[in-house]
PDB file of C-alpha atoms in Angstrom:
ATOM      1  CA  VAL A  16     105.967 176.396 171.945  1.00  0.00           C
ATOM      2  CA  ARG A  17     107.826 178.577 174.338  1.00  0.00           C
ATOM      3  CA  HIS A  18     110.506 175.463 175.090  1.00  0.00           C
ATOM      4  CA  ARG A  19     110.549 174.218 170.912  1.00  0.00           C
ATOM      5  CA  ILE A  20     111.063 178.541 169.926  1.00  0.00           C
ATOM      6  CA  GLY A  21     113.617 178.816 172.658  1.00  0.00           C
ATOM      7  CA  ARG A  22     115.980 175.853 171.734  1.00  0.00           C
ATOM      8  CA  LEU A  23     115.455 177.200 168.182  1.00  0.00           C
ATOM      9  CA  CYS A  24     116.712 181.179 169.876  1.00  0.00           C
ATOM     10  CA  LYS A  25     118.865 179.315 171.497  1.00  0.00           C
ATOM     11  CA  ALA A  26     121.002 176.982 168.859  1.00  0.00           C
ATOM     12  CA  PHE A  27     120.588 180.397 165.553  1.00  0.00           C
ATOM     13  CA  GLY A  28     122.499 182.901 168.680  1.00  0.00           C
ATOM     14  CA  SER A  29     122.230 186.151 167.994  1.00  0.00           C
ATOM     15  CA  THR A  30     121.354 185.323 163.344  1.00  0.00           C
ATOM     16  CA  PRO A  31     118.896 187.137 161.853  1.00  0.00           C
ATOM     17  CA  VAL A  32     115.685 185.596 161.249  1.00  0.00           C
ATOM     18  CA  HIS A  33     115.040 186.302 158.486  1.00  0.00           C
ATOM     19  CA  LEU A  34     118.878 184.399 157.600  1.00  0.00           C
ATOM     20  CA  VAL A  35     117.543 180.577 158.697  1.00  0.00           C
ATOM     21  CA  THR A  36     117.326 178.439 155.666  1.00  0.00           C
ATOM     22  CA  THR A  37     114.897 175.598 155.697  1.00  0.00           C
ATOM     23  CA  ARG A  38     118.206 173.764 155.082  1.00  0.00           C
ATOM     24  CA  GLU A  39     119.848 174.566 158.597  1.00  0.00           C
ATOM     25  CA  LEU A  40     116.765 174.099 160.013  1.00  0.00           C
ATOM     26  CA  GLU A  41     116.558 170.476 159.182  1.00  0.00           C
ATOM     27  CA  THR A  42     120.510 169.868 159.715  1.00  0.00           C
ATOM     28  CA  TRP A  43     119.423 171.674 163.680  1.00  0.00           C
ATOM     29  CA  LEU A  44     116.497 169.176 163.377  1.00  0.00           C
ATOM     30  CA  ASP A  45     118.619 166.308 162.762  1.00  0.00           C
ATOM     31  CA  ALA A  46     121.669 166.920 165.045  1.00  0.00           C
ATOM     32  CA  ASN A  47     119.144 167.126 167.707  1.00  0.00           C
ATOM     33  CA  GLY A  48     117.893 163.714 166.640  1.00  0.00           C
ATOM     34  CA  TYR A  49     114.438 164.623 166.628  1.00  0.00           C
ATOM     35  CA  GLN A  50     112.028 162.132 164.822  1.00  0.00           C
ATOM     36  CA  GLY A  51     108.610 160.811 164.014  1.00  0.00           C
ATOM     37  CA  ILE A  52     106.162 163.028 167.223  1.00  0.00           C
ATOM     38  CA  THR A  53     108.657 165.053 168.075  1.00  0.00           C
ATOM     39  CA  ARG A  54     110.044 166.319 164.772  1.00  0.00           C
ATOM     40  CA  ARG A  55     106.258 166.446 163.183  1.00  0.00           C
ATOM     41  CA  ASN A  56     105.348 168.595 166.104  1.00  0.00           C
ATOM     42  CA  TYR A  57     108.945 170.860 165.798  1.00  0.00           C
ATOM     43  CA  ARG A  58     107.981 171.239 162.206  1.00  0.00           C
ATOM     44  CA  THR A  59     104.556 172.112 163.719  1.00  0.00           C
ATOM     45  CA  HIS A  60     105.865 174.841 166.220  1.00  0.00           C
ATOM     46  CA  LEU A  61     108.376 175.855 163.382  1.00  0.00           C
ATOM     47  CA  VAL A  62     105.638 176.390 161.174  1.00  0.00           C
ATOM     48  CA  MET A  63     103.381 179.151 163.697  1.00  0.00           C
ATOM     49  CA  PHE A  64     107.229 181.477 163.988  1.00  0.00           C
ATOM     50  CA  PHE A  65     107.930 182.178 160.754  1.00  0.00           C
ATOM     51  CA  ASN A  66     104.608 182.238 160.293  1.00  0.00           C
ATOM     52  CA  PHE A  67     105.184 185.122 163.066  1.00  0.00           C
ATOM     53  CA  ALA A  68     107.048 186.889 161.940  1.00  0.00           C
ATOM     54  CA  LYS A  69     105.686 186.721 158.382  1.00  0.00           C
ATOM     55  CA  ARG A  70     103.090 188.809 159.026  1.00  0.00           C
ATOM     56  CA  LEU A  71     105.032 190.958 161.819  1.00  0.00           C
ATOM     57  CA  LYS A  72     107.408 191.520 158.253  1.00  0.00           C
ATOM     58  CA  TYR A  73     110.354 190.187 160.030  1.00  0.00           C
ATOM     59  CA  VAL A  74     110.648 187.987 157.270  1.00  0.00           C
ATOM     60  CA  HIS A  75     109.719 187.423 153.227  1.00  0.00           C
ATOM     61  CA  GLU A  76     109.346 183.367 153.028  1.00  0.00           C
ATOM     62  CA  ASN A  77     108.652 180.366 156.350  1.00  0.00           C
ATOM     63  CA  PRO A  78     111.878 178.813 155.440  1.00  0.00           C
ATOM     64  CA  ALA A  79     109.783 175.633 158.014  1.00  0.00           C
ATOM     65  CA  GLU A  80     107.158 174.980 155.525  1.00  0.00           C
ATOM     66  CA  ALA A  81     110.078 173.417 152.710  1.00  0.00           C
ATOM     67  CA  LEU A  82     110.500 171.168 155.718  1.00  0.00           C
ATOM     68  CA  VAL A  83     109.288 167.568 155.464  1.00  0.00           C
ATOM     69  CA  LYS A  84     106.404 166.034 157.102  1.00  0.00           C
ATOM     70  CA  PRO A  85     107.300 163.243 158.457  1.00  0.00           C
ATOM     71  CA  ARG A  86     105.176 160.211 157.818  1.00  0.00           C
ATOM     72  CA  ILE A  87     103.992 158.836 161.449  1.00  0.00           C
ATOM     73  CA  ASP A  88     102.318 155.618 161.342  1.00  0.00           C
ATOM     74  CA  GLU A  89      99.193 155.008 164.624  1.00  0.00           C
ATOM     75  CA  LYS A  90     100.015 151.748 165.511  1.00  0.00           C
ATOM     76  CA  SER A  91      97.954 150.615 168.091  1.00  0.00           C
ATOM     77  CA  PRO A  92      99.958 149.981 171.546  1.00  0.00           C
ATOM     78  CA  ALA A  93     100.170 146.179 171.830  1.00  0.00           C
ATOM     79  CA  ILE A  94      99.384 143.986 174.484  1.00  0.00           C
ATOM     80  CA  LEU A  95     101.098 142.471 176.204  1.00  0.00           C
ATOM     81  CA  THR A  96     100.925 138.940 176.840  1.00  0.00           C
ATOM     82  CA  VAL A  97     100.497 137.257 180.359  1.00  0.00           C
ATOM     83  CA  LYS A  98     103.759 135.631 179.348  1.00  0.00           C
ATOM     84  CA  GLU A  99     105.631 138.094 179.193  1.00  0.00           C
ATOM     85  CA  CYS A 100     104.588 140.371 181.627  1.00  0.00           C
ATOM     86  CA  GLN A 101     105.507 137.660 184.472  1.00  0.00           C
ATOM     87  CA  ALA A 102     108.976 138.288 182.618  1.00  0.00           C
ATOM     88  CA  LEU A 103     109.133 141.862 182.479  1.00  0.00           C
ATOM     89  CA  MET A 104     107.738 142.414 186.267  1.00  0.00           C
ATOM     90  CA  SER A 105     110.664 139.194 186.569  1.00  0.00           C
ATOM     91  CA  ALA A 106     112.861 141.728 185.062  1.00  0.00           C
ATOM     92  CA  VAL A 107     112.527 144.622 186.694  1.00  0.00           C
ATOM     93  CA  VAL A 108     112.309 143.210 191.075  1.00  0.00           C
ATOM     94  CA  GLU A 109     116.594 141.192 189.069  1.00  0.00           C
ATOM     95  CA  HIS A 110     117.436 144.648 188.299  1.00  0.00           C
ATOM     96  CA  ALA A 111     115.715 147.640 189.414  1.00  0.00           C
ATOM     97  CA  PRO A 112     113.613 146.818 191.489  1.00  0.00           C
ATOM     98  CA  GLU A 113     112.409 150.811 192.619  1.00  0.00           C
ATOM     99  CA  MET A 114     111.169 150.419 189.017  1.00  0.00           C
ATOM    100  CA  VAL A 115     108.315 147.625 190.391  1.00  0.00           C
ATOM    101  CA  PRO A 116     105.378 149.986 191.375  1.00  0.00           C
ATOM    102  CA  TYR A 117     105.898 152.618 187.872  1.00  0.00           C
ATOM    103  CA  PHE A 118     105.884 148.959 185.257  1.00  0.00           C
ATOM    104  CA  ALA A 119     103.176 147.619 187.237  1.00  0.00           C
ATOM    105  CA  ILE A 120     100.677 150.457 187.261  1.00  0.00           C
ATOM    106  CA  ALA A 121     101.352 151.223 184.140  1.00  0.00           C
ATOM    107  CA  LEU A 122     100.996 147.660 182.951  1.00  0.00           C
ATOM    108  CA  PHE A 123      97.806 146.595 184.783  1.00  0.00           C
ATOM    109  CA  ALA A 124      96.494 150.174 184.604  1.00  0.00           C
ATOM    110  CA  GLY A 125      96.529 150.847 181.717  1.00  0.00           C
ATOM    111  CA  LEU A 126      98.273 154.685 181.917  1.00  0.00           C
ATOM    112  CA  ARG A 127     100.820 155.669 178.550  1.00  0.00           C
ATOM    113  CA  PRO A 128     104.172 156.323 180.068  1.00  0.00           C
ATOM    114  CA  SER A 129     104.255 159.564 180.407  1.00  0.00           C
ATOM    115  CA  GLU A 130     101.216 159.310 182.501  1.00  0.00           C
ATOM    116  CA  ALA A 131     102.722 156.402 185.093  1.00  0.00           C
ATOM    117  CA  GLU A 132     106.284 159.292 185.101  1.00  0.00           C
ATOM    118  CA  GLN A 133     103.670 161.901 186.400  1.00  0.00           C
ATOM    119  CA  LEU A 134     102.015 159.757 188.641  1.00  0.00           C
ATOM    120  CA  ASP A 135     102.608 161.489 193.334  1.00  0.00           C
ATOM    121  CA  TRP A 136     101.759 158.257 195.828  1.00  0.00           C
ATOM    122  CA  ARG A 137      99.097 161.502 197.314  1.00  0.00           C
ATOM    123  CA  TYR A 138      97.343 160.452 193.968  1.00  0.00           C
ATOM    124  CA  VAL A 139      96.846 156.223 195.233  1.00  0.00           C
ATOM    125  CA  ASN A 140      93.985 155.301 197.443  1.00  0.00           C
ATOM    126  CA  PHE A 141      94.842 151.956 198.690  1.00  0.00           C
ATOM    127  CA  THR A 142      91.318 152.351 200.723  1.00  0.00           C
ATOM    128  CA  ALA A 143      89.076 153.941 198.008  1.00  0.00           C
ATOM    129  CA  ARG A 144      91.493 151.164 194.962  1.00  0.00           C
ATOM    130  CA  THR A 145      91.584 154.317 192.769  1.00  0.00           C
ATOM    131  CA  ILE A 146      94.316 156.379 190.955  1.00  0.00           C
ATOM    132  CA  LYS A 147      93.617 159.787 189.821  1.00  0.00           C
ATOM    133  CA  VAL A 148      95.403 160.536 186.783  1.00  0.00           C
ATOM    134  CA  LYS A 149      96.786 164.574 185.421  1.00  0.00           C
ATOM    135  CA  ARG A 150      94.492 165.266 183.565  1.00  0.00           C
ATOM    136  CA  ILE A 151      97.931 166.464 180.298  1.00  0.00           C
ATOM    137  CA  ARG A 152      97.237 168.261 178.211  1.00  0.00           C
ATOM    138  CA  ILE A 153      96.984 167.043 174.512  1.00  0.00           C
ATOM    139  CA  HIS A 154      97.051 169.645 171.252  1.00  0.00           C
ATOM    140  CA  THR A 155      94.627 171.943 172.863  1.00  0.00           C
ATOM    141  CA  GLN A 156      91.941 169.800 173.467  1.00  0.00           C
ATOM    142  CA  TYR A 157      92.469 167.510 177.467  1.00  0.00           C
ATOM    143  CA  ALA A 158      92.789 164.407 178.180  1.00  0.00           C
ATOM    144  CA  PRO A 159      90.118 164.093 181.419  1.00  0.00           C
ATOM    145  CA  PRO A 160      91.775 160.985 183.705  1.00  0.00           C
ATOM    146  CA  LYS A 161      92.320 158.348 182.537  1.00  0.00           C
ATOM    147  CA  LEU A 162      91.408 156.160 185.440  1.00  0.00           C
ATOM    148  CA  VAL A 163      89.732 155.671 187.952  1.00  0.00           C
ATOM    149  CA  ALA A 164      89.591 151.362 188.982  1.00  0.00           C
TER     150      ALA A 164
END
């Protein structure tokens, strides 16, 4: 939340909070290219921020409440065929060999991109054949480690 509201404050500078309009918020979100889940998360945090400002009587209305809620199509993750995995790994080996561990672990251990990005070699135990995945925060709940194989 702090990060997102910090970006808002940086963008709006010294504009008094009660003068910020829904149109300005939409323009700002569009200018930053926020879409889908990211835009929805920004909207949620903006609503919380302006509700806080409303409780403190800094604003009379919450301009973020009028922001359109992005519709998110929750799709199941795509599963690559063996042939697609082979083609992907061949391309990675040829064009970005330093990325082979990232793609191999992401593909074959089923990690989300955000989980694979946070991996550190100290969490890989070749002897025990395990990978410890750091807990990631999902909204207000913690997700348990995803893989110990």
